[in-house]
Coordinates of C-alpha atoms and ligand atoms in Angstrom, one line a residue:
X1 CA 0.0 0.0 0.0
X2 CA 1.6 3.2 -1.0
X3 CA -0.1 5.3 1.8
X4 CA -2.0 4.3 4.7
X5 CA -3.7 6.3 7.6
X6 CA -3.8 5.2 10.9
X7 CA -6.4 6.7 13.5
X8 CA -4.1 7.6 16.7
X9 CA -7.0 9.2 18.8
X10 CA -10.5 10.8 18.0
X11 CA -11.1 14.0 20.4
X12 CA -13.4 13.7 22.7
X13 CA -14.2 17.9 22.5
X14 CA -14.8 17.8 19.2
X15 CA -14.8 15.6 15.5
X16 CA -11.2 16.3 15.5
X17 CA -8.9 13.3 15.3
X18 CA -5.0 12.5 15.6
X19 CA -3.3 10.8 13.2
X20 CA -0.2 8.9 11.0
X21 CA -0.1 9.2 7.3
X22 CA 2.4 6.6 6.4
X23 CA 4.2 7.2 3.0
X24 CA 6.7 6.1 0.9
X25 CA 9.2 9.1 1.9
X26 CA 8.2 9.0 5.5
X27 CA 5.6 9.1 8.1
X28 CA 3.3 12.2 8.7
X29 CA 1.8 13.3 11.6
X30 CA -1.4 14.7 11.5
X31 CA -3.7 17.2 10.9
X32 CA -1.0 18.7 9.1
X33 CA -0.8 22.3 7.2
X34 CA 1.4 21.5 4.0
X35 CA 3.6 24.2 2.6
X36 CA 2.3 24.8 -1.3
X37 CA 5.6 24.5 -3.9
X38 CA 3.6 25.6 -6.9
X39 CA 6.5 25.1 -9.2
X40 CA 8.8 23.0 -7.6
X41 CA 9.9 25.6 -5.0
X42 CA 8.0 26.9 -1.7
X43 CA 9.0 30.5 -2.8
X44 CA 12.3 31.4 -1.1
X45 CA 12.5 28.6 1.4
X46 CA 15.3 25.7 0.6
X47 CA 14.6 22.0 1.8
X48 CA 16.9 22.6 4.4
X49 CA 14.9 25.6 6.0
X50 CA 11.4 23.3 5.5
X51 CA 13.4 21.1 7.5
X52 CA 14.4 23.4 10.1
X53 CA 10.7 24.3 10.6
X54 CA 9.4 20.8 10.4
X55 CA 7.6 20.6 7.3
X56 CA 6.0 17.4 6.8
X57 CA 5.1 17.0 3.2
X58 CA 4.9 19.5 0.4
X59 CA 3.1 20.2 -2.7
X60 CA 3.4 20.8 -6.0
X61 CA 1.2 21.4 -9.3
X62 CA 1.0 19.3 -12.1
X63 CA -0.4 22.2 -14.4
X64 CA 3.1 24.3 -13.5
X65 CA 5.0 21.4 -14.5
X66 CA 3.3 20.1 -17.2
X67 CA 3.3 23.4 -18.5
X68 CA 6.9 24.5 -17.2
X69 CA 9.6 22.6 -17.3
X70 CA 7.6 19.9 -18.9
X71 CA 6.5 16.6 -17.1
X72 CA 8.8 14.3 -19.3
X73 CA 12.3 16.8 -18.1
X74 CA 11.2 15.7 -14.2
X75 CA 11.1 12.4 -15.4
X76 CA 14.4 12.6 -16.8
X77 CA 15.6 13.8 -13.8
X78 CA 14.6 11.2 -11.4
X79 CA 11.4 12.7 -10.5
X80 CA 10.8 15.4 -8.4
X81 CA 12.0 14.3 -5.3
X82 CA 15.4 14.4 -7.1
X83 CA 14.5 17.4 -9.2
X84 CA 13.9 19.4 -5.9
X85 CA 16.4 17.9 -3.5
X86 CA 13.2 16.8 -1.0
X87 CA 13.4 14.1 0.3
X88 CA 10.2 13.8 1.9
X89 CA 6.7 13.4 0.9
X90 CA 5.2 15.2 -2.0
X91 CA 1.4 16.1 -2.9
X92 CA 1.1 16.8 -6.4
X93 CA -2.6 18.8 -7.4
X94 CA -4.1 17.5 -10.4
X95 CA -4.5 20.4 -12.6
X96 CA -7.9 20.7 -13.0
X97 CA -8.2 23.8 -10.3
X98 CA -5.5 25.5 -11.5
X99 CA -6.9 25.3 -15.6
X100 CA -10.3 27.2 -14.3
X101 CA -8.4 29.8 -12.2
X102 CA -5.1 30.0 -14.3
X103 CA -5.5 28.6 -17.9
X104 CA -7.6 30.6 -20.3
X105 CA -10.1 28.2 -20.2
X106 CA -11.1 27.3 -24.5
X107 CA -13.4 24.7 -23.6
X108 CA -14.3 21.6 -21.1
X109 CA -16.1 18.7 -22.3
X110 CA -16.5 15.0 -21.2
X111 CA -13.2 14.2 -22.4
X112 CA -11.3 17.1 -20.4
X113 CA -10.5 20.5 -20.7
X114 CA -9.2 22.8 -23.3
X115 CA -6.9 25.9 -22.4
X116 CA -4.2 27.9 -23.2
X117 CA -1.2 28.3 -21.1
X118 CA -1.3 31.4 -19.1
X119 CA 2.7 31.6 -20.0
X120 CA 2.7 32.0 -23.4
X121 CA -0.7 31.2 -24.6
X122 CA -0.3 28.2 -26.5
X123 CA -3.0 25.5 -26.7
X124 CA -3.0 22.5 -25.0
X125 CA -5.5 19.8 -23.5
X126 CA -5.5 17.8 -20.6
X127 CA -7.7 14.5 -19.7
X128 CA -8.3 12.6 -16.6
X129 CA -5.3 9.7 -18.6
X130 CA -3.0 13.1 -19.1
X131 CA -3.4 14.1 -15.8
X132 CA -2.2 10.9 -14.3
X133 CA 0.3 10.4 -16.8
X134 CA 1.9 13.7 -15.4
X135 CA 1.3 12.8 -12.3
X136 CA 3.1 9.4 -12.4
X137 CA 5.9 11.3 -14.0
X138 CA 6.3 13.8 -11.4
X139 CA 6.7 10.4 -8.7
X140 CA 4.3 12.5 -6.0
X141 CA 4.0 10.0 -2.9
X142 CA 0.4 11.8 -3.2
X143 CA -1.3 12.5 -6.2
X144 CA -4.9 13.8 -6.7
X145 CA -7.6 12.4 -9.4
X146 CA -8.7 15.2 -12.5
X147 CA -11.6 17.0 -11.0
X148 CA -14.0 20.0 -11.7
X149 CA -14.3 22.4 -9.0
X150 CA -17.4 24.3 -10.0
X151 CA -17.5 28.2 -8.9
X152 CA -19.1 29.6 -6.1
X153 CA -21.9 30.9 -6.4
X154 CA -23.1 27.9 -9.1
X155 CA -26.6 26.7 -9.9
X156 CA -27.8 23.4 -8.5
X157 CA -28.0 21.9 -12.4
X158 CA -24.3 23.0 -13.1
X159 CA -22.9 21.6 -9.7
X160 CA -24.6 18.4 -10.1
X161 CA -23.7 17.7 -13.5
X162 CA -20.2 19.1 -12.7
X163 CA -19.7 16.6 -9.8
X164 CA -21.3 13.9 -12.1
X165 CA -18.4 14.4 -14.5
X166 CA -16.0 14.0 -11.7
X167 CA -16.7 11.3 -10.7
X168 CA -17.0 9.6 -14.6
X169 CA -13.6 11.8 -14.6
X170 CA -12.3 9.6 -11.1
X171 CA -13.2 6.3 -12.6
X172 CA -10.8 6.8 -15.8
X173 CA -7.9 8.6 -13.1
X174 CA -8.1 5.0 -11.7
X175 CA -7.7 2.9 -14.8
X176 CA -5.0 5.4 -15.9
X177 CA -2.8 5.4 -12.8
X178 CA 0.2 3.1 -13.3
X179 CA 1.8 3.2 -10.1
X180 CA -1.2 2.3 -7.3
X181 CA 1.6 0.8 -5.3
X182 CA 4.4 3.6 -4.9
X183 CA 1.8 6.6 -5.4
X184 CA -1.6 7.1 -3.6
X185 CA -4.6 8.3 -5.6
X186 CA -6.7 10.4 -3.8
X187 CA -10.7 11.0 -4.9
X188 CA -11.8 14.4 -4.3
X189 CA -15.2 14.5 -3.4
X190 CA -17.4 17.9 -4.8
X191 CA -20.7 19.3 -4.8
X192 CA -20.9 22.9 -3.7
X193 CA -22.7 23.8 -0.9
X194 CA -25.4 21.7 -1.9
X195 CA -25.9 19.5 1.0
X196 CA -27.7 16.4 -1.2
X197 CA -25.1 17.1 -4.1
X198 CA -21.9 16.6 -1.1
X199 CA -23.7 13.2 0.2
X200 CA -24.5 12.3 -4.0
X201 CA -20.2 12.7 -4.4
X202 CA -19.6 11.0 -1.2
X203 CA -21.3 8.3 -1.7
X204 CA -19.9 8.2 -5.1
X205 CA -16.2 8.9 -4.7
X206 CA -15.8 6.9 -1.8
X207 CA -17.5 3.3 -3.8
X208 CA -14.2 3.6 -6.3
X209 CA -12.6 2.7 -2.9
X210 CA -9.5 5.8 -3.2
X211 CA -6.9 5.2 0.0
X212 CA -7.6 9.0 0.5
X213 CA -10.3 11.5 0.0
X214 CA -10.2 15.1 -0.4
X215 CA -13.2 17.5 0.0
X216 CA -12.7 19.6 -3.2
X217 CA -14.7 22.9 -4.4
X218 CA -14.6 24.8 -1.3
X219 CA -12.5 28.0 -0.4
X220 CA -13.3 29.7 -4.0
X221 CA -14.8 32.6 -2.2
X222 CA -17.5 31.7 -0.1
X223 CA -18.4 32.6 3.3
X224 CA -16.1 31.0 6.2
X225 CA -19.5 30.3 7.9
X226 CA -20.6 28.5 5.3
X227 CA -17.6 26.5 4.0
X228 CA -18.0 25.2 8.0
X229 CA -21.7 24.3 7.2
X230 CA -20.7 22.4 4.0
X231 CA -18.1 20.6 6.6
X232 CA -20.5 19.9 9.2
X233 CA -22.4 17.7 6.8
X234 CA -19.7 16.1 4.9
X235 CA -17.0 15.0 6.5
X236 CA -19.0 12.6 8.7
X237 CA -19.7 11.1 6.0
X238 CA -16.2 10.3 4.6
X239 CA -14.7 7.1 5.7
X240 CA -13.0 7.4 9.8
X241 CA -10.1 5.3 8.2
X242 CA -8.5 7.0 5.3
X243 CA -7.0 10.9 5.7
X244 CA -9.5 13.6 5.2
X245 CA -7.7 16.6 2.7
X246 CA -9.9 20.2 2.6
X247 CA -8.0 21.5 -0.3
X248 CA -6.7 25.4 -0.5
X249 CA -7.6 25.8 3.4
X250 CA -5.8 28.1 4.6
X251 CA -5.9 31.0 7.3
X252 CA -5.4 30.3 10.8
X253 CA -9.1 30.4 11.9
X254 CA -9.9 28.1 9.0
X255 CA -7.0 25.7 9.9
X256 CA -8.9 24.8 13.5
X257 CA -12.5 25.1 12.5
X258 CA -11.5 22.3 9.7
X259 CA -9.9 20.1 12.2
X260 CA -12.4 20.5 14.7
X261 CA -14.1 19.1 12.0
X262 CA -11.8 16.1 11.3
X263 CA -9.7 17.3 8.3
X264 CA -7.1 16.0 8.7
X265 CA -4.8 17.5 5.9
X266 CA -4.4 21.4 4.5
X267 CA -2.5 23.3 2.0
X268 CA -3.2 27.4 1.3
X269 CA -0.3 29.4 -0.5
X270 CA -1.2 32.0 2.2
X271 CA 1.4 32.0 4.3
X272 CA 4.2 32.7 1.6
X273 CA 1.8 34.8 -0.8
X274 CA 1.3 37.7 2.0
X275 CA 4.6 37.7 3.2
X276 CA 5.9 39.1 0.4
X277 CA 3.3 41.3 0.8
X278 CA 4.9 42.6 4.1
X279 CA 2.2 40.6 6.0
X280 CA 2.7 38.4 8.9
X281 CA 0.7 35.9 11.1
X282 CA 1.7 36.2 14.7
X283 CA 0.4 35.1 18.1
X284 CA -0.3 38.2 18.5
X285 CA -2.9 38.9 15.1
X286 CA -1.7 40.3 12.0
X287 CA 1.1 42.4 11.7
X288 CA 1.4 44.4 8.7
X289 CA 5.9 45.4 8.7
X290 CA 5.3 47.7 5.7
X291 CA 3.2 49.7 8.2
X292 CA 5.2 53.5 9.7
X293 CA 4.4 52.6 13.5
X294 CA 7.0 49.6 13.2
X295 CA 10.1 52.1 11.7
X296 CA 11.5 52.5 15.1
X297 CA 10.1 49.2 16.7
X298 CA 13.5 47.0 17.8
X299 CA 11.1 43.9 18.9
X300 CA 10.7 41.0 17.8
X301 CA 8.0 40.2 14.5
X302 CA 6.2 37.9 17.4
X303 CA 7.5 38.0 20.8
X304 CA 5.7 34.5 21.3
X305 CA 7.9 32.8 18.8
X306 CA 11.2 31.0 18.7
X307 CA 11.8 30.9 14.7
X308 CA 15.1 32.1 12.8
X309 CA 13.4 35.3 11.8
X310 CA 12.0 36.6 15.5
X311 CA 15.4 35.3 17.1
X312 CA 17.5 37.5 15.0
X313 CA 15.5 40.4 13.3
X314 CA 13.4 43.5 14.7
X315 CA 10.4 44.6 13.1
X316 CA 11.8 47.7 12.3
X317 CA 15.1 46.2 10.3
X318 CA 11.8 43.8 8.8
X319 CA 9.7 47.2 7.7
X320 CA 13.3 48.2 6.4
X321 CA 13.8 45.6 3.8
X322 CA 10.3 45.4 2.8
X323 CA 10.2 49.1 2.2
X324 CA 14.2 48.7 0.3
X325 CA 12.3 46.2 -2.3
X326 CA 14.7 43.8 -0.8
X327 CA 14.2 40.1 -1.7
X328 CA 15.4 39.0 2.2
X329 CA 12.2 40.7 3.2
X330 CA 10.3 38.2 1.3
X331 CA 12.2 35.1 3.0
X332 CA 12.6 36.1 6.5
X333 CA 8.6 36.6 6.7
X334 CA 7.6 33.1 4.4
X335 CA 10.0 31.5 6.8
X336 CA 7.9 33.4 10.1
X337 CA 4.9 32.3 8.6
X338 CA 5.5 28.5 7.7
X339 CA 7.1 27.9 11.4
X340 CA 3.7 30.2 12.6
X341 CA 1.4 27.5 10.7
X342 CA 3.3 24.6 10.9
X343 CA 3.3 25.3 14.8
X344 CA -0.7 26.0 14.8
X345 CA -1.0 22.4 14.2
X346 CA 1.5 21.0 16.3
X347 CA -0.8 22.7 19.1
X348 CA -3.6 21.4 17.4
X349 CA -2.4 18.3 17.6
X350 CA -1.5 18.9 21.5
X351 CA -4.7 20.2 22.0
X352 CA -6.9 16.9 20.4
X353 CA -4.1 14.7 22.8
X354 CA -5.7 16.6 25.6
X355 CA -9.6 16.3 24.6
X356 CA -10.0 20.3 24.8
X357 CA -9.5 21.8 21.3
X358 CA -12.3 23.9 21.6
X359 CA -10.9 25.4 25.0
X360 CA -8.0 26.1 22.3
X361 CA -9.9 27.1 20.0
X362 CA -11.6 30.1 22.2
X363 CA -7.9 31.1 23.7
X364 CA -6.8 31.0 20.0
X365 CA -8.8 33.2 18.6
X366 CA -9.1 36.3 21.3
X367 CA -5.3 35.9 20.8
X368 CA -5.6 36.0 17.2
X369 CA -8.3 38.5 17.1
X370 CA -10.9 36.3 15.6
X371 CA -14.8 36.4 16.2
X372 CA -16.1 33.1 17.4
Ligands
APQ401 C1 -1.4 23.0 -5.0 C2 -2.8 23.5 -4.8 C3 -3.7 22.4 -4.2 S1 -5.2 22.8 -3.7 C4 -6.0 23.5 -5.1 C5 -7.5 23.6 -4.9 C6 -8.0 24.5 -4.1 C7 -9.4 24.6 -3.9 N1 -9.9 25.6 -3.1 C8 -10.3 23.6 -4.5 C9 -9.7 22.6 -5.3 C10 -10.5 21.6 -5.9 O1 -11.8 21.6 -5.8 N2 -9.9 20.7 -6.7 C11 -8.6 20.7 -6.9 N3 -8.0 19.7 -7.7 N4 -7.8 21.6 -6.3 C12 -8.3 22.6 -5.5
ZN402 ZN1 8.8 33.7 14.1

C-alpha cells in the first residue's frame, strides 16, 4: 500500500482526530498544514529551511509542471523528489483547479479541458489519462484524481452535472494510474454547498474505494460560515479510516474550524503569498511590517515565537527591507509564517491529545483577534 492512515486518537471535545499518514518518503503526523511549492519551490525557502521548521510534506502542481519545465524533463531527472532535492513526501494537485483559475479556459467537455497556457498562450488539452500520466511522472507519494471544482456561487443543475463528471472523470484517473503501489490516488469528493449534491459525491467517490479522500470545491470565495456548514455535513460522511484533505484551506481560523471538524490534511499558499506582501501571522494577530508605527520598533515580529526570523531580526530592520524592495524581506517573513502554521498544528495536535480543542480554539482566537 503506498499510503496508509492510521487513526491515533479521536477528540473527545470535538470531530477532530489524531493521526499517521504513512508514505513512501516517510511518516506524517497529523492534521497537518502542507507548505504549497507551486513550481517546484516553496518560494524562497530551501529544503533545508522546511526542514528546520518541520515541514512534513509539500506540494506541488501538475499544471506548473506540465506546462513548465515539462513533465517528461522531471522524469528525466529522477522525478521530483530528485529534481527538488526533497526528500520527503510530495502532494502533487491535479491540474484541473489550477486550468479554471489560471489557464484561459477554451473549452471543457467529457473528455477534459481545453486551455491555453497562461505563460505564453499556446494550446494544450489535458484529460483525466494526461493528468495521471503527469502525475506518475512527477513520482508524488500523493497525487490527486482530475476534478472540476465548480465556482461559487453555481446553480444546483451546473454543480450536479459538474460533480457527475468527476466522478466519470475519477473512474478513468483510476484505470489510468500506473503506479497504485508507490503513489496514492486520492478522490476528491465535490458538490458545492449543496448539502444532497456533497452526500451524492460522497457516496460516489468513496465506492471507487480511493486510500484518500479530499473534500474539493470549497474556499473559492465563499463565506467562512458556510464552507463550515458544507463541513459539518460532509466529513461525517467520509470514511474514519482513510485521511480527510480540505484543499486550498488556509488561514489560521480556518485551519482549526477544519480540524475541529476532522480534516485531517491542509494546503493554502497563504502563508508565503502575504509575506511578500509585508504581512505576517503572529500570536499576536496580524502584523502588517510595511506599516510606519514599526520604523522605530526593535522587537521581535512575534514576541511568542522562537523561529530564525524573531530570534534574530526587529520589526523595524523587517519594515526596512520590505520598504528597500529587498528580496530578504520576502524570505525572513515566508520563513515566520510557515514555522507560525506549521506550529498551529503542532498545538492542534497537543490540543486533540488533551480532549480540549475547543478550549483552544476560544484562547486562540481572542489571541488571534478572531470572532467566534
Ligand atoms: C497546490 C494546490 C492544491 S489545492 C488547489 C485547490 C483549491 C481549492 N480551493 C479547491 C480545489 C478543488 O476543488 N480541486 C482541486 N483539484 N484543487 C483545488
Ligand atoms: Zn517567528
Amino acid at each position: 500500500m503506498a499510503v496508509k492512515y492510521e487513526l491515533i486518537k479521536e477528540c473527545k471535545q470535538s470531530g477532530a482526530r489524531l493521526g499517521r499518514l504513512h508514505t513512501p518518503h516517510g511518516t506524517i503526523e497529523t492534521p497537518i498544514f502542507m507548505p504549497v511549492g507551486t513550481q517546484a519551490t516553496v518560494k524562497t525557502m530551501t529544503p533545508e529551511e522546511l526542514k528546520e521548521i518541520n515541514a512534513q510534506i509539500i506540494l506541488s502542481n501538475t499544471y506548473h509542471l506540465y506546462l513548465r519545465p515539462g513533465h517528461e524533463l522531471v522524469e528525466k531527472a529522477g522525478g521530483l523528489h530528485k529534481f527538488m532535492n526533497w526528500n520527503k513526501p510530495i502532494l502533487t494537485d491535479s491540474g484541473g483547479f489550477q486550468v479554471f483559475s489560471l489557464g484561459d479556459l477554451r473549452k471543457i467537455s467529457e473528455e477534459g479541458v481545453e486551455f491555453r497556457s497562461h505563460i505564453d498562450g499556446s494550446k494544450h488539452f489535458i484529460s483525466p489519462e494526461k493528468a495521471i500520466e503527469i502525475e506518475n511522472a512527477l513520482g508524488a507519494d500523493i497525487i490527486m484524481a482530475f476534478d472540476e471544482c465548480a465556482p461559487y456561487p453555481a446553480d444546483r443543475e451546473y454543480v450536479k452535472n459538474s460533480l457527475e463528471r468527476t466522478t466519470r472523470w475519477a473512474k478513468r484517473c483510476k484505470e489510468a494510474h500506473r503506479n497504485p503501489d508507490t503513489q496514492a490516488l486520492f478522490g476528491i469528493i465535490q458538490g458545492g454547498m449543496y448539502k444532497d449534491l456533497r452526500e451524492q459525491s460522497v457516496a460516489e467517490i468513496t465506492a471507487l474505494d480511493f486510500p484518500g479522500y479530499a473534500v474539493g470545491g470549497l474556499s473559492v470565495g465563499e463565506p467562512k460560515p458556510l464552507m463550515y456548514e458544507v463541513l459539518d455535513y460532509t466529513t461525517p460522511l467520509m470514511p474514519k479510516d482513510k485521511a480527510r484533505y480540505l484543499m486550498g484551506v488556509g488561514s489560521p481560523d480556518c485551519l482549526i474550524e477544519g480540524a475541529i471538524r476532522g480534516i485531517d490534511m491542509f494546503d493554502c499558499v497563504l502563508p508565503t503569498r502575504i509575506a511578500r506582501n509585508g504581512t505576517a501571522m503572529t500570536s499576536v494577530g496580524k502584523v502588517v511590517i510595511k506599516n510606519a508605527k514599526y520604523t522605530e520598533d526593535f522587537g521581535p515580529l512575534d514576541p511568542n515565537c522562537d523561529c530564525y526570523t524573531c530570534r534574530n531580526y526587529s520589526r523595524a530592520y523587517l519594515r526596512h527591507l520590505y520598504k528597500a524592495g529587498e528580496i530578504l524581506s520576502g524570505r525572513l517573513v515566508s520563513y515566520h509564517n510557515l514555522y507560525f502554521l506549521l506550529n498551529l498544528m503542532k498545538d492542534v495536535r497537543e490540543a486533540i491529545k488533551a480532549d480540549c480543542l475547543l478550549d483552544f480554539r476560544k484562547e486562540f482566537f481572542e489571541r488571534y483577534g478572531y470572532d467566534l
